[in-house]
CSV table of C-alpha atoms in Angstrom, one decimal:
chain,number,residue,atom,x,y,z
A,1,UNK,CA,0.0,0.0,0.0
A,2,UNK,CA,1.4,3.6,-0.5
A,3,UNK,CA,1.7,5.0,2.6
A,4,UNK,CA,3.4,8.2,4.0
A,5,UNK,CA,4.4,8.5,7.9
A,6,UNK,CA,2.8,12.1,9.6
A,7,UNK,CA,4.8,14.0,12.2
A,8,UNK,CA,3.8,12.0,14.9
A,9,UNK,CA,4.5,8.5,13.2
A,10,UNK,CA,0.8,7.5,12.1
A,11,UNK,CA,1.0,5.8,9.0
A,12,UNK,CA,-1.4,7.2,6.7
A,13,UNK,CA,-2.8,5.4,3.1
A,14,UNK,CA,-3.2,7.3,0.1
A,15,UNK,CA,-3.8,7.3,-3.7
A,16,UNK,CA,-1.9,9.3,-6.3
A,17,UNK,CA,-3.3,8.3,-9.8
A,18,UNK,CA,-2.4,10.3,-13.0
A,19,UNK,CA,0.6,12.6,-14.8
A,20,UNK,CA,2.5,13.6,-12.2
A,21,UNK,CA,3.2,17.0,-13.9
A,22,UNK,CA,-0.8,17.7,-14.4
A,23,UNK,CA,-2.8,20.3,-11.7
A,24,UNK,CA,-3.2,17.8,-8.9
A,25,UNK,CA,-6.8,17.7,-6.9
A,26,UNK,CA,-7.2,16.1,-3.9
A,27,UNK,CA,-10.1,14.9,-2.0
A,28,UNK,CA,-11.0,15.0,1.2
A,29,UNK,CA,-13.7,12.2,2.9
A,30,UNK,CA,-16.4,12.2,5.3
A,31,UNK,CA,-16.9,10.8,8.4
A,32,UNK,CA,-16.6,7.8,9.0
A,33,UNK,CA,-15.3,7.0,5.1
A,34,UNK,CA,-12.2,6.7,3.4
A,35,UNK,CA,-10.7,7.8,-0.1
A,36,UNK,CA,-12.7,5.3,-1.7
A,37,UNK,CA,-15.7,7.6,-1.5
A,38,UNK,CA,-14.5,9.7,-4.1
A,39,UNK,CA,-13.7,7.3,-6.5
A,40,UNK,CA,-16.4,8.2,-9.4
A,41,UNK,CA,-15.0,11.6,-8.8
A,42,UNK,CA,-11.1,10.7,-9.3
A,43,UNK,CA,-12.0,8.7,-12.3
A,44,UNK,CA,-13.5,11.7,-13.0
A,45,UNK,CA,-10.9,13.9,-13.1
A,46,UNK,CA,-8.5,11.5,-14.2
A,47,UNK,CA,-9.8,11.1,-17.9
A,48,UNK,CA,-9.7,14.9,-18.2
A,49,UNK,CA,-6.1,14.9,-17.6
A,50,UNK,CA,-5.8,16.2,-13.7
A,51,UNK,CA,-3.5,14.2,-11.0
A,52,UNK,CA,-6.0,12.9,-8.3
A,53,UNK,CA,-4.9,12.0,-5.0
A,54,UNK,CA,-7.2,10.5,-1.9
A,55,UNK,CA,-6.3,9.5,1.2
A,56,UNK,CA,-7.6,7.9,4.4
A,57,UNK,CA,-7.9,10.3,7.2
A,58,UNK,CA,-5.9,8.9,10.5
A,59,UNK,CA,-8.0,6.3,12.2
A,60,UNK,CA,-10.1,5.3,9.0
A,61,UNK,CA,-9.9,2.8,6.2
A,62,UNK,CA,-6.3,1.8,5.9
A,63,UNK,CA,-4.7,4.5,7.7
A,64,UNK,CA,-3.2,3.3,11.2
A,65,UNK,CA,-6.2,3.1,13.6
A,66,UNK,CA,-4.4,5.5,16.4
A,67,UNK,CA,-6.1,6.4,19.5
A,68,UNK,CA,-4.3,10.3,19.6
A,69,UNK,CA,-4.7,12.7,16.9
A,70,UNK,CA,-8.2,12.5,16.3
A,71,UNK,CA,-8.6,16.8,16.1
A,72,UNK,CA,-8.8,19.4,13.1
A,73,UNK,CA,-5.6,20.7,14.0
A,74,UNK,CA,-3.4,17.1,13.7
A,75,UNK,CA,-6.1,16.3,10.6
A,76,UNK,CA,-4.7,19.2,8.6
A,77,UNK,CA,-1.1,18.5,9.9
A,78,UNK,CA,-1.2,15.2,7.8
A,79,UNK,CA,-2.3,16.8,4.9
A,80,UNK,CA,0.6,19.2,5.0
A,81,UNK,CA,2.7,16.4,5.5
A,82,UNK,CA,0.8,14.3,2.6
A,83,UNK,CA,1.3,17.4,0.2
A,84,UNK,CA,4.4,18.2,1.2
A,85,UNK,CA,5.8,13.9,0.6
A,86,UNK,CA,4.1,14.5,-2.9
A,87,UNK,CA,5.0,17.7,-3.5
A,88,UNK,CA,2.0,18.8,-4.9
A,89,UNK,CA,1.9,22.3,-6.0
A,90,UNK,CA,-1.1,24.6,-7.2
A,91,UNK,CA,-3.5,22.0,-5.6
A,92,UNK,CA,-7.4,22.0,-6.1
A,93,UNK,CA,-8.5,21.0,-2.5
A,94,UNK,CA,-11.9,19.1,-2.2
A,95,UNK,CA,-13.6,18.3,0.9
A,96,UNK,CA,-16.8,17.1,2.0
A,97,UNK,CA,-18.4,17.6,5.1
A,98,UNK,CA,-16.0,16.4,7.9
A,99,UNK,CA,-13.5,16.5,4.8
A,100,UNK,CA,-14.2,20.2,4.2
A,101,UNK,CA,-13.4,21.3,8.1
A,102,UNK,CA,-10.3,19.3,7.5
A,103,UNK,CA,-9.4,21.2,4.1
A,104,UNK,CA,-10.2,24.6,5.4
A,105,UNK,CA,-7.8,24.3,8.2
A,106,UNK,CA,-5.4,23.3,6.0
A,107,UNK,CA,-6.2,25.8,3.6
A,108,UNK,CA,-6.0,28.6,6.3
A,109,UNK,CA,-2.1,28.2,6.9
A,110,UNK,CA,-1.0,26.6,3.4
A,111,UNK,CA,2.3,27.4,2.3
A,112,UNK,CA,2.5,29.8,-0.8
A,113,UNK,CA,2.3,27.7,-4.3
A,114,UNK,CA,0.4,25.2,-2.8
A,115,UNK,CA,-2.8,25.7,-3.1
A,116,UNK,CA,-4.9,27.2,-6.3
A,117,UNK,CA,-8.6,26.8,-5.0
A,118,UNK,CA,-10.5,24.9,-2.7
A,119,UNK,CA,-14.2,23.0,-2.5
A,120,UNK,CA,-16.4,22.5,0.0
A,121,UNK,CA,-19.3,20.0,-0.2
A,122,UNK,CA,-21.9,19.9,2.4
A,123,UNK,CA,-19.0,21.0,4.4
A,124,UNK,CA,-18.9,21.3,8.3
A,125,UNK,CA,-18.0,25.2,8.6
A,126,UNK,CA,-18.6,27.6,10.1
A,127,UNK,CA,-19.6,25.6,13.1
A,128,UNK,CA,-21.8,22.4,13.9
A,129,UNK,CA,-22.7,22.9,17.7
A,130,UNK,CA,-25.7,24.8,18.6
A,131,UNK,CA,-24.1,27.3,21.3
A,132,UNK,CA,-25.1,30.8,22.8
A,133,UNK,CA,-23.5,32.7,19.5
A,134,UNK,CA,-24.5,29.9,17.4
A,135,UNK,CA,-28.0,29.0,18.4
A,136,UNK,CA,-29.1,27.9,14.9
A,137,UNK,CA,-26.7,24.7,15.3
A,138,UNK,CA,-27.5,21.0,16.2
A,139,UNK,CA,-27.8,20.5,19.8
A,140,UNK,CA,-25.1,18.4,21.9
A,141,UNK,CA,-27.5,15.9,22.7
A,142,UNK,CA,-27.3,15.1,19.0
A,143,UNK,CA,-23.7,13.9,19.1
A,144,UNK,CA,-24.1,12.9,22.2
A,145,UNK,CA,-26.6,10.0,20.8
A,146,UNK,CA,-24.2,9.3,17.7
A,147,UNK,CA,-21.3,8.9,20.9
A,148,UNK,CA,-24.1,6.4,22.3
A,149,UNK,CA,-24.8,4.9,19.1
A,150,UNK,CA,-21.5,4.2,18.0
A,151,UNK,CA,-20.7,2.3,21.3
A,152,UNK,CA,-23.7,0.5,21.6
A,153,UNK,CA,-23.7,-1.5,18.0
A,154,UNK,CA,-21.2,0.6,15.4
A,155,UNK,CA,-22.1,-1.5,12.9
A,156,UNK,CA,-26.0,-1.3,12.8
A,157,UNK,CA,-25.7,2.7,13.6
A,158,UNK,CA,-24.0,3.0,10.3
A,159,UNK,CA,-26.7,1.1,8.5
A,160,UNK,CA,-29.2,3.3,10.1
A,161,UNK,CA,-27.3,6.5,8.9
A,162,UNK,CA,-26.4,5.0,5.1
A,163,UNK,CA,-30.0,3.9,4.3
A,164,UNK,CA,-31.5,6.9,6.1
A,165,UNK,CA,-30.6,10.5,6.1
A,166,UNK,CA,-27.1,10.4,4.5
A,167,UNK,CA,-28.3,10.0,1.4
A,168,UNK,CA,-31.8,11.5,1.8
A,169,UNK,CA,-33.3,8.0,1.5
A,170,UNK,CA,-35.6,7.9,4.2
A,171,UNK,CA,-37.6,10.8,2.0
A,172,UNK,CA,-40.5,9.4,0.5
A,173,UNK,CA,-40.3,8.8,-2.9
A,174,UNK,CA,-36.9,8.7,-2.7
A,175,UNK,CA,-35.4,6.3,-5.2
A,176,UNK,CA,-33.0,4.2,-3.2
A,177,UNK,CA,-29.5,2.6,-4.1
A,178,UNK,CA,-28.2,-0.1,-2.2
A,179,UNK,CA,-25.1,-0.4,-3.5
A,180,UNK,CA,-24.2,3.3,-1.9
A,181,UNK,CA,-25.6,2.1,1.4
A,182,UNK,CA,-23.6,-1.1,1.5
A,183,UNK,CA,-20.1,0.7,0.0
A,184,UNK,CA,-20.6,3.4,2.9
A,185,UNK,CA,-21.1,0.7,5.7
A,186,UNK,CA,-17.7,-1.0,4.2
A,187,UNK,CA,-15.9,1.9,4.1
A,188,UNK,CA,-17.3,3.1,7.9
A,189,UNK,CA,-16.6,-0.4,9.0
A,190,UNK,CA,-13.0,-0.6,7.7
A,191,UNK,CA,-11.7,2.2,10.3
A,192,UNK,CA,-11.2,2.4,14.2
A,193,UNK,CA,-13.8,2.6,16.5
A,194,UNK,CA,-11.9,4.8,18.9
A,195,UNK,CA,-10.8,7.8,15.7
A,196,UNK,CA,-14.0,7.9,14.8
A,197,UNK,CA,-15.6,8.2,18.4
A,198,UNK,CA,-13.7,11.2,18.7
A,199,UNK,CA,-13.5,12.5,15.4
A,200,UNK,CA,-17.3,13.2,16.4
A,201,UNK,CA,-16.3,16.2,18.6
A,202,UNK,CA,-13.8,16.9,15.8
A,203,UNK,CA,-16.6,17.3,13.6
A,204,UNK,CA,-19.0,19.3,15.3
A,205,UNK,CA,-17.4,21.7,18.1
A,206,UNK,CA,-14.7,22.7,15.9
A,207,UNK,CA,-14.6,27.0,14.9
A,208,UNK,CA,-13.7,27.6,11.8
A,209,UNK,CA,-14.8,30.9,11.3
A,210,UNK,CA,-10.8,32.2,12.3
A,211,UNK,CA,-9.6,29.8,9.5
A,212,UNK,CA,-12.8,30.8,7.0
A,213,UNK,CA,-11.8,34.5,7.2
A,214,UNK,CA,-7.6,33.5,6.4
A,215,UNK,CA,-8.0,31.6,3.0
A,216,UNK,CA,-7.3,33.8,0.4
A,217,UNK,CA,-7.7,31.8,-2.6
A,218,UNK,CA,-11.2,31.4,-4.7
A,219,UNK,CA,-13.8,28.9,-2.6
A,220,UNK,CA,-16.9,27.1,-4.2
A,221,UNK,CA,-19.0,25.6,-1.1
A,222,UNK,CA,-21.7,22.8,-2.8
A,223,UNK,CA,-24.3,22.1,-0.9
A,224,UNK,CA,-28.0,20.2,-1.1
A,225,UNK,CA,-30.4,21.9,0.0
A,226,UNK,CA,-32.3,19.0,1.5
A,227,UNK,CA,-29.1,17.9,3.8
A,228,UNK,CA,-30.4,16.5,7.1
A,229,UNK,CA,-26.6,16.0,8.3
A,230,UNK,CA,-25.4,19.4,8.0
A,231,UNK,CA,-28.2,21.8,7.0
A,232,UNK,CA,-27.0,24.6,4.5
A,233,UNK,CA,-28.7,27.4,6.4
A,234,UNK,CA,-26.3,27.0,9.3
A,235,UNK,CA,-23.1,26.1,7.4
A,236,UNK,CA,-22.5,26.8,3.5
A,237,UNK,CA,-25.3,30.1,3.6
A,238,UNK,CA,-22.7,31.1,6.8
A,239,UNK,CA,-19.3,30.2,5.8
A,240,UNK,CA,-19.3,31.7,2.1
A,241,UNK,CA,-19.9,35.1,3.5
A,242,UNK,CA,-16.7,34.5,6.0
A,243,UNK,CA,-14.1,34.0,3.2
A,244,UNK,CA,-12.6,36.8,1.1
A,245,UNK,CA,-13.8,34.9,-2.4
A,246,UNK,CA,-16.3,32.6,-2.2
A,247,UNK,CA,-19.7,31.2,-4.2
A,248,UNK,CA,-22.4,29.3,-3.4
A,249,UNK,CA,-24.3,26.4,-5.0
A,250,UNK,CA,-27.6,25.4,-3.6
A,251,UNK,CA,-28.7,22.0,-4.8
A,252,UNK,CA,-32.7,22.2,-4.9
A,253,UNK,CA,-34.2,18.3,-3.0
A,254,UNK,CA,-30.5,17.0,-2.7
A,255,UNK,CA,-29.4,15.4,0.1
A,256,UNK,CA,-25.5,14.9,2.0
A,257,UNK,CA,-24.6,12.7,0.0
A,258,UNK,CA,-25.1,14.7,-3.1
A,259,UNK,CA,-21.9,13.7,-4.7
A,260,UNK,CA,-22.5,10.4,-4.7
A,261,UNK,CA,-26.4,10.2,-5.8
A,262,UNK,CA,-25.9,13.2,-8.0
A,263,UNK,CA,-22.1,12.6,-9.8
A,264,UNK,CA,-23.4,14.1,-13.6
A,265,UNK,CA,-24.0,17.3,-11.8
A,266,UNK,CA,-21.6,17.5,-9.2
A,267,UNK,CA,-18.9,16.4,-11.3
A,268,UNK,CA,-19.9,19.2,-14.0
A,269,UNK,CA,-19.8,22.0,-12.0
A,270,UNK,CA,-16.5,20.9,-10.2
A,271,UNK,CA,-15.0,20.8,-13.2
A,272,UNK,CA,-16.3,24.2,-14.5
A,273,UNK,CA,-14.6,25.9,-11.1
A,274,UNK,CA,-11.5,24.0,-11.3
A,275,UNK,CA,-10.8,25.0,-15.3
A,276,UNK,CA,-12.1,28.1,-14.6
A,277,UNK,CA,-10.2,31.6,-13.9
């Protein structure tokens, strides 16, 4: 397996696919997924010409299953340390939803060169957490019962969240596709109980609204408009007026997991930012 060793010693597993001298993008998974989550959107990429590089967060899929790390700050330390093994220049940075928290703390203290533009898919920022100054957010209890959940029976919580609300196919009508459930329980199933326990607080007490306002390179935040895991009216329609140059996509009925049920129209307007000035 390719592998690259972070700061601290955690092996982390990655993909690198394409001309090594094309624009490189690089994705950046959900919770509790890997880099095989993005694979219609690296094949993707790949036949237009780009360098596409994935990898597995610390504590999921093949990365080493460590107990410490599990924060936003160590997350977008491996990145630098990823980018900086591969030496990828003038990246296109694409994250969704825990992915996206990870990309724009990254983002925030890139080195110069490094980074062209960034993408944010039903991404995590500004905040998650319903607090005092953020009392349109999800309350604690919420995580609190995916903390519960988790411990209790992993594996049938994650069937629960793949054939429910993840992909918006607990709406009716919706027209449901169970290879997408059963590829997200693998890939949830495939990382360590304990990184992904706590990559729960990662996810939603994390403020990124210091690291929004720092990234000055062009952002595109994608985001259904029918997303029962992050709602877009306390993160995308929040964070895009936070960074110096940033759009926003609504998707009318879509859900999360828009990327994935949607890839003809996601992959069409990533590809219109990313070859675009």
């Amino acid at each position: 397996m390719a592998i690259i060793t972070a700061s601290d010693g955690t092996c982390l597993f990655y993909k690198d696919w394409g001309p090594r001298d094309a624009q490189p993008v690089m994705f950046h998974h959900g919770w509790p997924l890997s880099a095989d989550d993005w694979d219609t959107q690296m094949l993707f990429f790949l036949q237009h010409g780009y360098r596409v590089i994935a990898h597995d967060r610390r504590g999921h899929g093949r990365s080493e299953q460590t107990d410490i790390g599990n924060d936003m700050s160590t997350y977008a330390s491996d990145v630098a340390s990823i980018v900086a093994a591969l030496d990828l220049l003038d990246a296109v940075h694409i994250g969704h939803s825990t992915g996206g928290g990870e990309v724009v703390r990254y983002a925030a203290d890139a080195k110069r060169g490094r980074i062209a533009k960034v993408v944010l898919i039903g991404a995590i920022p500004p905040l998650m957490l319903q607090s005092g100054p953020n009392p349109g957010g999800i309350p604690l209890s919420v995580f609190d019962g995916f903390r519960a959940a988790l411990t209790g029976n992993r594996a049938q919580f994650y069937r629960e969240v793949a054939s429910g609300p993840f992909y918006g196919f607990n709406r009716n009508g919706a027209e449901v596709n169970q290879g997408l459930i059963d590829n997200w329980w693998r890939q949830g199933m495939s990382g360590g109980a304990k990184a992904q326990y706590d990559c729960i607080a990662a996810f939603s007490e994390t403020d990124f609204a210091a690291d929004l306002e720092a990234i000055d390179v062009p952002v595109l935040f994608l985001h259904g408009e029918d997303d029962q895991i992050v709602p877009i009216e306390n993160s995308a329609a929040k964070a895009v007026r936070l960074v110096r140059d940033g759009r926003l996509k609504g998707y009318p009925g879509l859900s999360h997991g828009l990327f994935a049920t949607h890839p003809e129209l996601i992959n069409a307007d990533l590809l219109a930012f990313v070859q675009g000035d």
